[in-house]
Coordinates of C-alpha atoms in Angstrom, one line a residue:
Chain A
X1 CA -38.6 16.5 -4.8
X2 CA -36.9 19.3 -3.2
X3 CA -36.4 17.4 -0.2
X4 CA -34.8 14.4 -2.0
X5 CA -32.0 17.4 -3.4
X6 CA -31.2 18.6 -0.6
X7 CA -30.6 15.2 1.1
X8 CA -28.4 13.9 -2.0
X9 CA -26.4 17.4 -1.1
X10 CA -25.5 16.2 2.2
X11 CA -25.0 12.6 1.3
X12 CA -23.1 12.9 -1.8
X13 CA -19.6 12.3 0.3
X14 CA -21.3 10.7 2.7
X15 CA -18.8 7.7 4.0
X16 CA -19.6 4.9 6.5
X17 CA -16.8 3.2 8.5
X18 CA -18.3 0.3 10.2
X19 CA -17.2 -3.8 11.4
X20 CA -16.6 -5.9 9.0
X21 CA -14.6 -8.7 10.0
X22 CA -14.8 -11.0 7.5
X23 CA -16.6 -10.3 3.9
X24 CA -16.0 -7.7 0.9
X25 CA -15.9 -4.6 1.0
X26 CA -18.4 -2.8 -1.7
X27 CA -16.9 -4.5 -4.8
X28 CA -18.5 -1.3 -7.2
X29 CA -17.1 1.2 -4.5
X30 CA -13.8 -0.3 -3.9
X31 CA -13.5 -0.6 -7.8
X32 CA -14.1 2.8 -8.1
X33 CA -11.5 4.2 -5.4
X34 CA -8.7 1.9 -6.8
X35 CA -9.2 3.2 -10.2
X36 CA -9.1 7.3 -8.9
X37 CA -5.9 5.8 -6.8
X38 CA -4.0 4.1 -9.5
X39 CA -1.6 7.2 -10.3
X40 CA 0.1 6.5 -7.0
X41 CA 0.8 3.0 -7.2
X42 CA 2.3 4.0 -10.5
X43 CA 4.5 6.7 -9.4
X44 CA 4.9 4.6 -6.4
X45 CA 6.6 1.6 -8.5
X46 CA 8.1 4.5 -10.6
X47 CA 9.9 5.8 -7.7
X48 CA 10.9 2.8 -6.5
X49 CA 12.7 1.7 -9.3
X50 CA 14.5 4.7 -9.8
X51 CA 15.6 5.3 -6.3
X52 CA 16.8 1.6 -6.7
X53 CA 19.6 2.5 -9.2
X54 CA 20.6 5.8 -7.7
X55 CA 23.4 5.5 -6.1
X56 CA 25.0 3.2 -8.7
X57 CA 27.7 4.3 -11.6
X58 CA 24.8 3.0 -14.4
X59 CA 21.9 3.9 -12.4
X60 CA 19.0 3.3 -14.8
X61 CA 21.2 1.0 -17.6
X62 CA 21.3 -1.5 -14.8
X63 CA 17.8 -2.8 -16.4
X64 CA 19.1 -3.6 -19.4
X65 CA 22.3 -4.8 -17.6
X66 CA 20.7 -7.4 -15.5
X67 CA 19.1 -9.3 -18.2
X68 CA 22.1 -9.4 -20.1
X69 CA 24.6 -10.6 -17.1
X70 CA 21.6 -13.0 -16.5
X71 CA 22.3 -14.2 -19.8
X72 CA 25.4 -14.7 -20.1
X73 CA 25.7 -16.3 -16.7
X74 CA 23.1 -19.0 -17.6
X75 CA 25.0 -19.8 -21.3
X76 CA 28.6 -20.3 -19.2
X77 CA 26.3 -22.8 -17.6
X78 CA 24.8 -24.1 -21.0
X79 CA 27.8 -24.4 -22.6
X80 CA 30.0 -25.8 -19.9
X81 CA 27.3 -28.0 -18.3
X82 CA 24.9 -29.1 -21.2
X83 CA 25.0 -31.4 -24.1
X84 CA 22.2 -30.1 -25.6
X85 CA 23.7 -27.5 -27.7
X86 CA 24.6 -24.2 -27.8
X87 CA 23.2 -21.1 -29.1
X88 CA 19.3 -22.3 -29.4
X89 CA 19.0 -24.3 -25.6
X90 CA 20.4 -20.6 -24.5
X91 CA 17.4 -18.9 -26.2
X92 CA 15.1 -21.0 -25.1
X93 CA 16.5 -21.1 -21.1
X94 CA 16.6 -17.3 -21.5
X95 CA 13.2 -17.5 -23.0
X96 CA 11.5 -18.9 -20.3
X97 CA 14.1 -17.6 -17.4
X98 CA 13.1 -14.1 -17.8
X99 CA 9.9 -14.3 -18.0
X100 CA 9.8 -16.3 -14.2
X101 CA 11.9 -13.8 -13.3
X102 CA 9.5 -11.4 -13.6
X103 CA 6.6 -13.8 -11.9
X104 CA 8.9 -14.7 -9.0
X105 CA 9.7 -11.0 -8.6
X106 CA 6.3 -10.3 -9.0
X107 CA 5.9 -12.7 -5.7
X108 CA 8.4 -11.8 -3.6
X109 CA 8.4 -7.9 -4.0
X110 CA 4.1 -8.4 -3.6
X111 CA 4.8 -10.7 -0.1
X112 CA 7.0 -7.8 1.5
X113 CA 5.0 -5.0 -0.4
X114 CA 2.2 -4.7 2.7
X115 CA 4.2 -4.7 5.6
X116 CA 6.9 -3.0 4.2
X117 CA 4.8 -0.6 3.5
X118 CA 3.8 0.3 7.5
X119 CA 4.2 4.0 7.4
X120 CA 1.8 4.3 4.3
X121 CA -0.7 2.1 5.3
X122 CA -1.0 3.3 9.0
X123 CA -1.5 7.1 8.4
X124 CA -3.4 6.9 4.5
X125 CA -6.8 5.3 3.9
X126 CA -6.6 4.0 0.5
X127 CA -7.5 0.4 -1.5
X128 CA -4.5 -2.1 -0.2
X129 CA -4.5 -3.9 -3.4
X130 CA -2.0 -1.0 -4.7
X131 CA 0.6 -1.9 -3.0
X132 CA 0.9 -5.9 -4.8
X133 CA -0.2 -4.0 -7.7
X134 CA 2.7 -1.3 -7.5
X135 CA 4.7 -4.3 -7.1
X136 CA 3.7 -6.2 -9.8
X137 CA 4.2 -2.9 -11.9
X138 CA 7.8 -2.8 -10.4
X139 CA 8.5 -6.2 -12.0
X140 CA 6.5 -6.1 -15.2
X141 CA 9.2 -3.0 -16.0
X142 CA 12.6 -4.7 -14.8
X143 CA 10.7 -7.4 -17.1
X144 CA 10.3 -5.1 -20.5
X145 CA 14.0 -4.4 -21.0
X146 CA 14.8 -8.2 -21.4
X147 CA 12.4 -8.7 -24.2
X148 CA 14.4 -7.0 -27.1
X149 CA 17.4 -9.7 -25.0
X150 CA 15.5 -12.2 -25.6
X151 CA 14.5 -11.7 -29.5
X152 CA 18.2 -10.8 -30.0
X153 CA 19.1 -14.1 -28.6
X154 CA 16.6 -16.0 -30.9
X155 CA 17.8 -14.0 -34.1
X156 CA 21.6 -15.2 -33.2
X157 CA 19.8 -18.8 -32.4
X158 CA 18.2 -18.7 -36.4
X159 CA 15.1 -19.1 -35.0
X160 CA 12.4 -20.4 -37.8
X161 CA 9.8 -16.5 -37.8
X162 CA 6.3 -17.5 -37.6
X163 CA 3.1 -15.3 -37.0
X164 CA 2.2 -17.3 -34.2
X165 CA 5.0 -15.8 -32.4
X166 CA 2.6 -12.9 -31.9
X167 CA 0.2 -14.7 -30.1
X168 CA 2.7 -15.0 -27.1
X169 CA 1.6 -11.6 -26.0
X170 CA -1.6 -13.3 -24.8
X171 CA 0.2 -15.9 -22.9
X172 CA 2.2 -12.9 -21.8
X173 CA -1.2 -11.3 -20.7
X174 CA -2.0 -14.1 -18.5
X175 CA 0.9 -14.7 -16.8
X176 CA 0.6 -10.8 -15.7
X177 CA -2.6 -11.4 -14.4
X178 CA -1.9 -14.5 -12.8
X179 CA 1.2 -12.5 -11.2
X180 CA -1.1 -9.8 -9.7
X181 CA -2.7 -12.4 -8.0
X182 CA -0.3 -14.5 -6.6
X183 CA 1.4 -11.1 -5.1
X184 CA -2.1 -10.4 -3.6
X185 CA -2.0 -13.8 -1.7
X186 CA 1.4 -13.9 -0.9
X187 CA 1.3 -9.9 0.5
X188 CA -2.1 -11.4 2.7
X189 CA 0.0 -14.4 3.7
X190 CA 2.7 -12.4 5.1
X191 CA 0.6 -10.4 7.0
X192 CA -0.4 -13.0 9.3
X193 CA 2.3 -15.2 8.6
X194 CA 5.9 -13.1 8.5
X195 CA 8.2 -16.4 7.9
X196 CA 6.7 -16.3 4.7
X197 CA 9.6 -14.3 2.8
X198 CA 12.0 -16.6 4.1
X199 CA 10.1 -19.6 2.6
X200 CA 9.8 -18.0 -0.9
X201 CA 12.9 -18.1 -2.3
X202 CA 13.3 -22.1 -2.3
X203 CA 10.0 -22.2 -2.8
X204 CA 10.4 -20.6 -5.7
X205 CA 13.7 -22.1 -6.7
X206 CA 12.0 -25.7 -6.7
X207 CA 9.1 -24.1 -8.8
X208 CA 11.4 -23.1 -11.1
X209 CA 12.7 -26.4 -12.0
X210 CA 9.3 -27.7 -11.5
X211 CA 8.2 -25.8 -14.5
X212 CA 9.1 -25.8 -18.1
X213 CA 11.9 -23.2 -18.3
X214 CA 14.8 -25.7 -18.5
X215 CA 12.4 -28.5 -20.0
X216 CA 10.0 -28.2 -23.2
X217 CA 6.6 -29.5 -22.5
X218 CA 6.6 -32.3 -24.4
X219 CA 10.0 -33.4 -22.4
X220 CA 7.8 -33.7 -19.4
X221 CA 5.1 -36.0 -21.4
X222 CA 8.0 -38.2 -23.1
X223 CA 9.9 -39.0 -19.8
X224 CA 7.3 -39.2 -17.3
X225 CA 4.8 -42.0 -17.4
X226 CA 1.7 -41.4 -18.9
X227 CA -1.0 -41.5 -15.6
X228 CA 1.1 -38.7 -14.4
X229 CA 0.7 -36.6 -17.4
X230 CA -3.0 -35.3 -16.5
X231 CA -1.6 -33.6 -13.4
X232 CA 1.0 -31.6 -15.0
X233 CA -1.7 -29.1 -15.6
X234 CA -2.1 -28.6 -11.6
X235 CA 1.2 -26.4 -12.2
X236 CA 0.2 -23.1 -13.5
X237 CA 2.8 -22.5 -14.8
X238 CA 3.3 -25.6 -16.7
X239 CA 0.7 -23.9 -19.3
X240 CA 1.8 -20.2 -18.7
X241 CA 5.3 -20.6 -19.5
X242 CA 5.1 -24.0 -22.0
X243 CA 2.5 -21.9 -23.8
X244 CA 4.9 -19.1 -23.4
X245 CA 8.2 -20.4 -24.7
X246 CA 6.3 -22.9 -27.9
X247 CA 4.8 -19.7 -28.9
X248 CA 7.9 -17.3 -29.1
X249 CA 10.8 -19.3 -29.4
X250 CA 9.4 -22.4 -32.2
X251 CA 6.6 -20.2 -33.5
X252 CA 4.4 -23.8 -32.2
X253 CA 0.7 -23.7 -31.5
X254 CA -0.1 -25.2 -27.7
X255 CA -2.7 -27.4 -27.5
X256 CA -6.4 -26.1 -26.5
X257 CA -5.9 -27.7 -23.2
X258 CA -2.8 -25.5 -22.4
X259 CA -4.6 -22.6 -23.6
X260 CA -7.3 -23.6 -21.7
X261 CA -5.3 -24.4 -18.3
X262 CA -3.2 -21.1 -18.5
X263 CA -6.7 -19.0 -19.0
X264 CA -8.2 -21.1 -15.6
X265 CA -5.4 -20.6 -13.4
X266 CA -4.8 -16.7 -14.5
X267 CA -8.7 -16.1 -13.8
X268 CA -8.3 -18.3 -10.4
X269 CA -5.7 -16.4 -8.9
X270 CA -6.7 -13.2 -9.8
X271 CA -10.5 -13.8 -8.9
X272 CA -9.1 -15.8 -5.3
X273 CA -5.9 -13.3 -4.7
X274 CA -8.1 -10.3 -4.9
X275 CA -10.8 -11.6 -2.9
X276 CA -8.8 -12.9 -0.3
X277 CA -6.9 -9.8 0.0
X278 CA -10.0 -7.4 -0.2
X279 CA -11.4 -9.3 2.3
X280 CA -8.5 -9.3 5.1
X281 CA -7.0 -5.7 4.1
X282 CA -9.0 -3.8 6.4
X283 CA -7.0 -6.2 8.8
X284 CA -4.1 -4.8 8.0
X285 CA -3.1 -1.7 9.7
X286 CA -4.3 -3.3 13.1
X287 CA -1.5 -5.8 12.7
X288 CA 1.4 -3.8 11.0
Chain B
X1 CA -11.2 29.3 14.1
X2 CA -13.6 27.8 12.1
X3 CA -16.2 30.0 9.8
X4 CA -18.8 27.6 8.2
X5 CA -22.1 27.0 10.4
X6 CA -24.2 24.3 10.0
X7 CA -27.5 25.0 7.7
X8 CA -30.9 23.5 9.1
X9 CA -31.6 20.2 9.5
X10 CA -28.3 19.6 8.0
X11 CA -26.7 16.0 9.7
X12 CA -23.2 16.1 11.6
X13 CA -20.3 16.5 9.5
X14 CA -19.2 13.4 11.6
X15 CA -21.0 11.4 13.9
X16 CA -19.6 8.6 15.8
X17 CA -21.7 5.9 17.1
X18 CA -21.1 3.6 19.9
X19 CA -17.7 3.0 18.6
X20 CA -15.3 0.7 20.1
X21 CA -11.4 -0.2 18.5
X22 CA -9.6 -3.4 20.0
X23 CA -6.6 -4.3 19.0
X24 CA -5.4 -8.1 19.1
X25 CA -1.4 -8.2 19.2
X26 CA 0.7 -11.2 19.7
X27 CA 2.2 -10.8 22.7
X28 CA 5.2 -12.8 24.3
X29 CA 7.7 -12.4 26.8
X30 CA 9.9 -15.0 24.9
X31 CA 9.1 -15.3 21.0
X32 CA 11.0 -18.5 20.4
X33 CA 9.5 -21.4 18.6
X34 CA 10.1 -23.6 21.4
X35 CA 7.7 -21.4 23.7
X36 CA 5.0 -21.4 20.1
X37 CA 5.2 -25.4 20.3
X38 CA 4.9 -25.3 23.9
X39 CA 1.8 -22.7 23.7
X40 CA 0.4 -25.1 20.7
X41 CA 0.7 -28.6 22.8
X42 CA -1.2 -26.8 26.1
X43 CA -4.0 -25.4 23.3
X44 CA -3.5 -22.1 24.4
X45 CA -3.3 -18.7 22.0
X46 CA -0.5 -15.7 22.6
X47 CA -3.0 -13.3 22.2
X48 CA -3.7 -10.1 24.3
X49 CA -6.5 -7.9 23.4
X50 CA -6.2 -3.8 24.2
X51 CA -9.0 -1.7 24.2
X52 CA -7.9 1.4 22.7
X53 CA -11.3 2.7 22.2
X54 CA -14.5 1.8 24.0
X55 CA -18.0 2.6 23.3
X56 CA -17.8 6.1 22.2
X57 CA -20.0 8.4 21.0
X58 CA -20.7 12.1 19.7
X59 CA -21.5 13.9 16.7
X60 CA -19.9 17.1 15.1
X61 CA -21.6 19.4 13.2
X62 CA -20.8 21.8 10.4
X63 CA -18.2 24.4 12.1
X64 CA -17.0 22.2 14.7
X65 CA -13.4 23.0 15.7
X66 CA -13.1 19.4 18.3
X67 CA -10.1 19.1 20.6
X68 CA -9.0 15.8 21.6
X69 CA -7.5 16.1 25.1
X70 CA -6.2 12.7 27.3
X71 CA -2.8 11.2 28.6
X72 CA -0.4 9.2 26.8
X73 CA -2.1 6.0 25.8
X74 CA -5.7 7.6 25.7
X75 CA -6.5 6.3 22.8
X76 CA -6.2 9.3 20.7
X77 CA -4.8 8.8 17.8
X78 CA -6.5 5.3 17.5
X79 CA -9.4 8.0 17.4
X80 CA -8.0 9.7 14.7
X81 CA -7.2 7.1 12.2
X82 CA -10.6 5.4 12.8
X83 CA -12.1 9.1 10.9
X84 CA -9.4 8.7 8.7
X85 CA -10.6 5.5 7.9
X86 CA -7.6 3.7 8.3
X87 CA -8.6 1.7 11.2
X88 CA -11.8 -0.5 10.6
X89 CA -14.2 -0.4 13.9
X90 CA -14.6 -3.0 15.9
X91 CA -17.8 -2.7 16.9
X92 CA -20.1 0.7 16.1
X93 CA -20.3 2.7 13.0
X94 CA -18.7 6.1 11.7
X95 CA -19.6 8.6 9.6
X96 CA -18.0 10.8 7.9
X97 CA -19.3 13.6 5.5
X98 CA -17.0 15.1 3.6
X99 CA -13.3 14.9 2.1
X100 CA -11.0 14.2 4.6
X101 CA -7.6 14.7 4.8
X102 CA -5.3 14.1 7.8
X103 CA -2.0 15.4 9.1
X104 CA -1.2 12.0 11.2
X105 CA 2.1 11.7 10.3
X106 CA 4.9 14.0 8.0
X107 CA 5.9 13.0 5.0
X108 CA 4.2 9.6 4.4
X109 CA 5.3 8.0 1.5
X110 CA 8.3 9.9 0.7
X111 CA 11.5 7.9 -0.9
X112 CA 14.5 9.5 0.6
X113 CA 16.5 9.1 -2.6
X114 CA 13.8 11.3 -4.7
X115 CA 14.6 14.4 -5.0
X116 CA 12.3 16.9 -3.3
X117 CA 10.2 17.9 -6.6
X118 CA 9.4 14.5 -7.2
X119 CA 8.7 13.6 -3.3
X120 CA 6.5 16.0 -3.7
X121 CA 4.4 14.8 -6.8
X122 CA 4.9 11.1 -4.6
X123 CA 3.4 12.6 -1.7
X124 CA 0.5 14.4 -2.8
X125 CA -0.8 11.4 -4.7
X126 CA 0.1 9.4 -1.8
X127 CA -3.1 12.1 0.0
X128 CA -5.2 11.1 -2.8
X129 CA -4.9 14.1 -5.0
X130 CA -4.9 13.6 -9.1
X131 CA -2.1 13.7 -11.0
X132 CA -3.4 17.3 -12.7
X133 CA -4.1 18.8 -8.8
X134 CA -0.7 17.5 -7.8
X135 CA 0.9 19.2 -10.6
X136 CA -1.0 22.2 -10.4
X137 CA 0.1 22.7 -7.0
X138 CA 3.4 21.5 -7.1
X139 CA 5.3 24.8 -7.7
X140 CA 2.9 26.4 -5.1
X141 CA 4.4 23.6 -2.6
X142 CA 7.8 24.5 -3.6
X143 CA 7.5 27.8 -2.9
X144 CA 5.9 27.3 0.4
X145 CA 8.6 25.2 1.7
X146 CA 11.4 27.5 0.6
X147 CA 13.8 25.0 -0.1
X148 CA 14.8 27.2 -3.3
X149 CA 18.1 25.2 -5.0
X150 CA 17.3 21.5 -2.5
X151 CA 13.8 21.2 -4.5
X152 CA 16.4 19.5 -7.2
X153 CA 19.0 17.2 -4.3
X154 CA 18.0 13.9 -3.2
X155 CA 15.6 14.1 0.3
X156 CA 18.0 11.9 2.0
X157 CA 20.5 14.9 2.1
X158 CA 18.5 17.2 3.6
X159 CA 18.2 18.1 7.3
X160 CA 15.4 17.1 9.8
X161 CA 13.9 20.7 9.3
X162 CA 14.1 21.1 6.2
X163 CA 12.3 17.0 5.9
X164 CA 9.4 18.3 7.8
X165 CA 9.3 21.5 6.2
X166 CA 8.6 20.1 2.8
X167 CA 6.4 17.1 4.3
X168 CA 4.3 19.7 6.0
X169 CA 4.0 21.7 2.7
X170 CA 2.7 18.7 0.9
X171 CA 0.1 18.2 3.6
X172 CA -1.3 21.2 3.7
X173 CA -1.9 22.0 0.2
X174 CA -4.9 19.4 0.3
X175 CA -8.1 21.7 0.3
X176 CA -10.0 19.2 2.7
X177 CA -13.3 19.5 4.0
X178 CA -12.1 17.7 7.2
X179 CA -9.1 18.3 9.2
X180 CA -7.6 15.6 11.2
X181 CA -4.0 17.1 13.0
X182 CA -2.4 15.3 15.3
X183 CA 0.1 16.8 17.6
X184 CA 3.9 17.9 17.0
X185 CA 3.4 19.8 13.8
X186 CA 6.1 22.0 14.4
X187 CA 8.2 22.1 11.4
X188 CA 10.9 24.1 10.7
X189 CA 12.7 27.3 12.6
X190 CA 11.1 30.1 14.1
X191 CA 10.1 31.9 11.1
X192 CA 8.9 28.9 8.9
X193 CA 6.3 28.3 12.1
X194 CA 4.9 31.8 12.1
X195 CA 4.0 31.0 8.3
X196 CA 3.2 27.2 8.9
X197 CA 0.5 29.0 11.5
X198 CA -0.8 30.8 9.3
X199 CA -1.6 28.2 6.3
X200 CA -3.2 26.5 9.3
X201 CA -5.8 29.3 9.8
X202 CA -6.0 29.4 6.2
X203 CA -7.0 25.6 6.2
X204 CA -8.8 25.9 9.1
X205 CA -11.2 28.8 7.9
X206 CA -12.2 26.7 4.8
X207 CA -12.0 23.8 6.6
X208 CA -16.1 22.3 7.6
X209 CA -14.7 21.0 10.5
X210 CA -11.7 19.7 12.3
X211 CA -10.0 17.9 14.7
X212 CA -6.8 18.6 16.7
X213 CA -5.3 16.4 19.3
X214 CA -2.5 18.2 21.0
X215 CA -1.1 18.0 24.7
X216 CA -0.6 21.6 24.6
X217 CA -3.6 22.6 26.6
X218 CA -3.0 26.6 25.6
X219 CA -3.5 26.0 21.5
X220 CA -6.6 23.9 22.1
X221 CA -7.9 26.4 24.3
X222 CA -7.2 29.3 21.5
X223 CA -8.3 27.1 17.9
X224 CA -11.0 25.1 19.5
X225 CA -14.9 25.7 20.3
X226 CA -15.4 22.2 21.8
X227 CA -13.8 19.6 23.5
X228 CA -13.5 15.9 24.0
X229 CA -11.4 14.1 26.9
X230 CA -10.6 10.7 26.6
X231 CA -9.0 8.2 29.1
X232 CA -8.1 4.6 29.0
X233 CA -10.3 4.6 25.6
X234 CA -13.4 6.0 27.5
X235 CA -15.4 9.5 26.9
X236 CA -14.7 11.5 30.0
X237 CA -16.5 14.2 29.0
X238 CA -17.5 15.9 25.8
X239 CA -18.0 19.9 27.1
X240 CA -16.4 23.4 25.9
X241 CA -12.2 23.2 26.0
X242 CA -12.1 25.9 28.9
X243 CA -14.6 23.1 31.4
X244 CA -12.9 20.0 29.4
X245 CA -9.0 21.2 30.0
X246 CA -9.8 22.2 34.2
X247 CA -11.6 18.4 34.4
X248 CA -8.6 16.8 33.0
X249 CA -5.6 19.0 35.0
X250 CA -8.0 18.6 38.4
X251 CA -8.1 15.0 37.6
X252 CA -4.6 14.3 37.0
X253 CA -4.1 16.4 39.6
X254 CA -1.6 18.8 38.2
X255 CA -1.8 22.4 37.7
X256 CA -2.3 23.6 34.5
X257 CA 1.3 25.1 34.4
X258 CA 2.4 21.7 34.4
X259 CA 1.2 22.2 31.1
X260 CA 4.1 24.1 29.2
X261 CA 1.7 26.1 26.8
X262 CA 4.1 24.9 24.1
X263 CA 3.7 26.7 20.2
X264 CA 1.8 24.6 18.1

């Protein structure tokens, strides 16, 4: 008995540093040193976002400013461009705009967010998956300050209130989650494969008008022909933001099967993003 | 110098097995994507492999003050960041007992449009302190670095002394069990390093062991009580600092006032 104490003395902080090309890391462990780390990749993100605005006249307004230059940008567009109507197509553009804005952000900040971060992750031992995860964070609060935008917009637009509006914030939830893993593959990605931040932004440009943030869902379904309609779901975020937009801006409830497709692809990209970057992130500060 | 001995039948504070470190870098004389399509069609692959560390091993006990002597290249700090735990091994195993905190590089994580104050909070979380130690220790940091009315300006208007001086404070207000220092810790003017030398012993008196790479010859002589010297990523010899240091200036075949006894 006394033997066993004295041996759990000396191994308490007992840590092991061995190979391991390819495979996990201790998932329990690794769980357990991101949570203890967290506090850094949040004053990280804080930091970064402040320091962003610091030089500027506005400095932290800018957040509210963006979204509302965004805006007005897009409803010059609207009104000069579209036939569609005013006031409500705005909302619902601004409606689903902001909220990939703050997905593709999530992307391109989390592809540059590892090997931009060189210094830190060469001289600090500390669970990689901070860095998308600051990143994300970053995003998720340039993100916030368009909400009350965005409702403003739909009051103007005399939207139709409806308690199903509420139920947005889960569509919300998975698009952050789905976020946090796409910047987890794309930081990997860009490891190995540094053209990959000149690729994203038409990437993400044609993803944009790929998905339904200029288009309602059942647009898609009444113009395209009908064998194509069970692969829309092979775009994620043809049921992250479709469910997004029916929910908040008409107050409609999405069919099970866009419930159902948003909760597969936020659990698949989280699940694959996090074990792809787990598995490669001891990688890392050999080829930084 | 360090105080703590090792109790009996207590295991090394660190003990490094067989370890070897390769790095594989890309390496080409002309990175062009006609010489990558060219490389592609023969089949072949742009890779070069160095060995920064080969099959090393030795074990440090409780009390263990090691210098890390060897030339530029050496494979030293590659060393370092594998007990850091920042550099995975290739082959061999590590381990490590104890909380370790390393002084590789100044001011890691620091955002030179932060104030200091808040660099400071940044930084120590950056080590892997909580929130509660970080503010606990932040005034004790400030004071340290003496940067009385700059605590408040934006980093990026401060002087390379006064940089170091506060990234050095941060990273020695850690409480570690292990040390790791690399070289070129001088920070600040001639009386800030009389006091950074001094928080130094401090650490080191607490410290259970430590670690100090340094091509000034003189301070490993003075802080350590055993000695490592590594070339080309091999263990030369692993012997007291005084046999260690006249090995490596006979072998290089330089006096040992070649050696500027630089401050540390």
């Amino acid at each position: 008995m006394a033997a066993k104490a004295v041996k759990s003395k000396w191994d308490a902080d007992l840590q092991v540093y061995e190979p391991h090309k390819i495979g996990l890391p201790n998932i329990k462990q690794y769980y357990r040193d991101l949570r203890t780390r967290i506090p850094f990749a949040v004053q990280f993100s804080r930091s970064g976002i402040k320091a962003a605005h610091s030089q500027t006249v506005f400095g932290q307004m800018w957040l509210v400013f963006n979204p509302l230059l965004l805006a007005m940008v897009y409803y010059i567009l609207v009104s000069l461009l579209s036939d569609r109507g005013g006031i409500e197509y705005l909302a619902h553009i601004v409606g689903g705009l902001f909220v990939f804005f703050f997905i593709s952000g999530s992307i391109s900040a989390g592809a540059g967010s590892v090997t931009g971060g060189g210094r830190l992750i060469l001289n600090m031992a500390f669970p990689r998956l901070l860095m998308p995860l600051a990143a994300v964070r970053t995003a998720f609060f340039r993100f916030i300050p368009t909400l009350p935008v965005y409702i403003l917009i739909n009051i103007v637009a005399g939207a139709r209130w409806s308690w199903n509006m509420l139920l947005g914030v889960v569509f919300l939830f998975l698009i952050v989650v789905f976020s946090v893993g796409m910047a987890a593959i794309m930081a990997t990605l860009q490891v190995y494969f540094r053209d990959t931040t000149s690729f994203l932004p038409y990437f993400l440009r044609i993803w944009l008008y790929l998905s339904p943030v200029l288009w309602f869902v059942e647009d898609a379904e009444s113009r395209l022909p009908a064998h194509i309609h069970p692969f829309l779901v092979f775009n994620p975020l043809f049921s992250l933001i479709g469910g997004w937009t029916d929910l908040t801006l008409r107050g409609l409830m999405p069919e099970p099967r866009i419930w159902i497709a948003a909760f597969v692809w936020a659990v698949i990209a989280l699940v694959g993003g996090a074990l792809l970057f787990m598995s490669r992130e001891r990688d890392f500060a050999v080829r930084i | 110098m360090l105080r703590q001995k090792p109790e009996p039948g207590e295991p090394p504070t660190v003990s490094v097995q067989n370890l070897s470190i390769t790095y594989r870098t890309t390496f080409e004389k002309v990175p062009t994507f006609k010489s990558a399509i060219v490389r592609l069609g023969r089949g072949e692959r742009a890779i070069r492999e160095v060995l920064a560390v080969q099959d090393m091993s030795f074990e440090v006990p409780r009390g263990t003050a090691m210098g890390i002597i060897g030339a530029n290249g050496a494979g030293k700090s590659t060393l370092m960041r594998a007990l850091a735990g920042v550099l995975p091994p290739t082959r061999g195993r590590i381990e490590v007992r104890g909380k370790i905190s390393s002084l590789l590089a100044l001011g890691v994580g620091f955002n030179g449009m932060l104030s200091g104050r808040e660099n400071v909070i940044l930084g120590g979380l950056a080590a892997g302190l909580s929130r509660e130690a970080v503010n606990q220790r932040a005034q004790e940091i400030a004071e340290f670095a003496e940067l009385t009315e700059f605590m408040d300006m934006p980093m990026r208007t401060y002087s390379s002394g006064m940089f170091q001086r506060l990234a050095f404070s941060v990273s020695v207000h850690m409480d570690p069990d292990i040390l790791l220092i690399d070289e070129a810790l001088s920070a600040g003017d001639a009386s800030f390093k009389v006091k950074a030398s001094e928080k130094m012993n401090e650490l080191m008196s607490s410290a259970r062991a430590m670690f100090l790479v340094s091509h000034s010859l003189g301070s490993i002589q003075q802080m350590c009580n055993d000695c490592i010297w590594i070339h080309k990523g091999k263990l030369m010899m692993h012997d007291t600092p005084e046999r260690c240091i006249k090995a490596y200036t006979t072998f290089l075949e330089v006096g040992e006032n070649a050696f500027t006894l630089d401050d540390f």
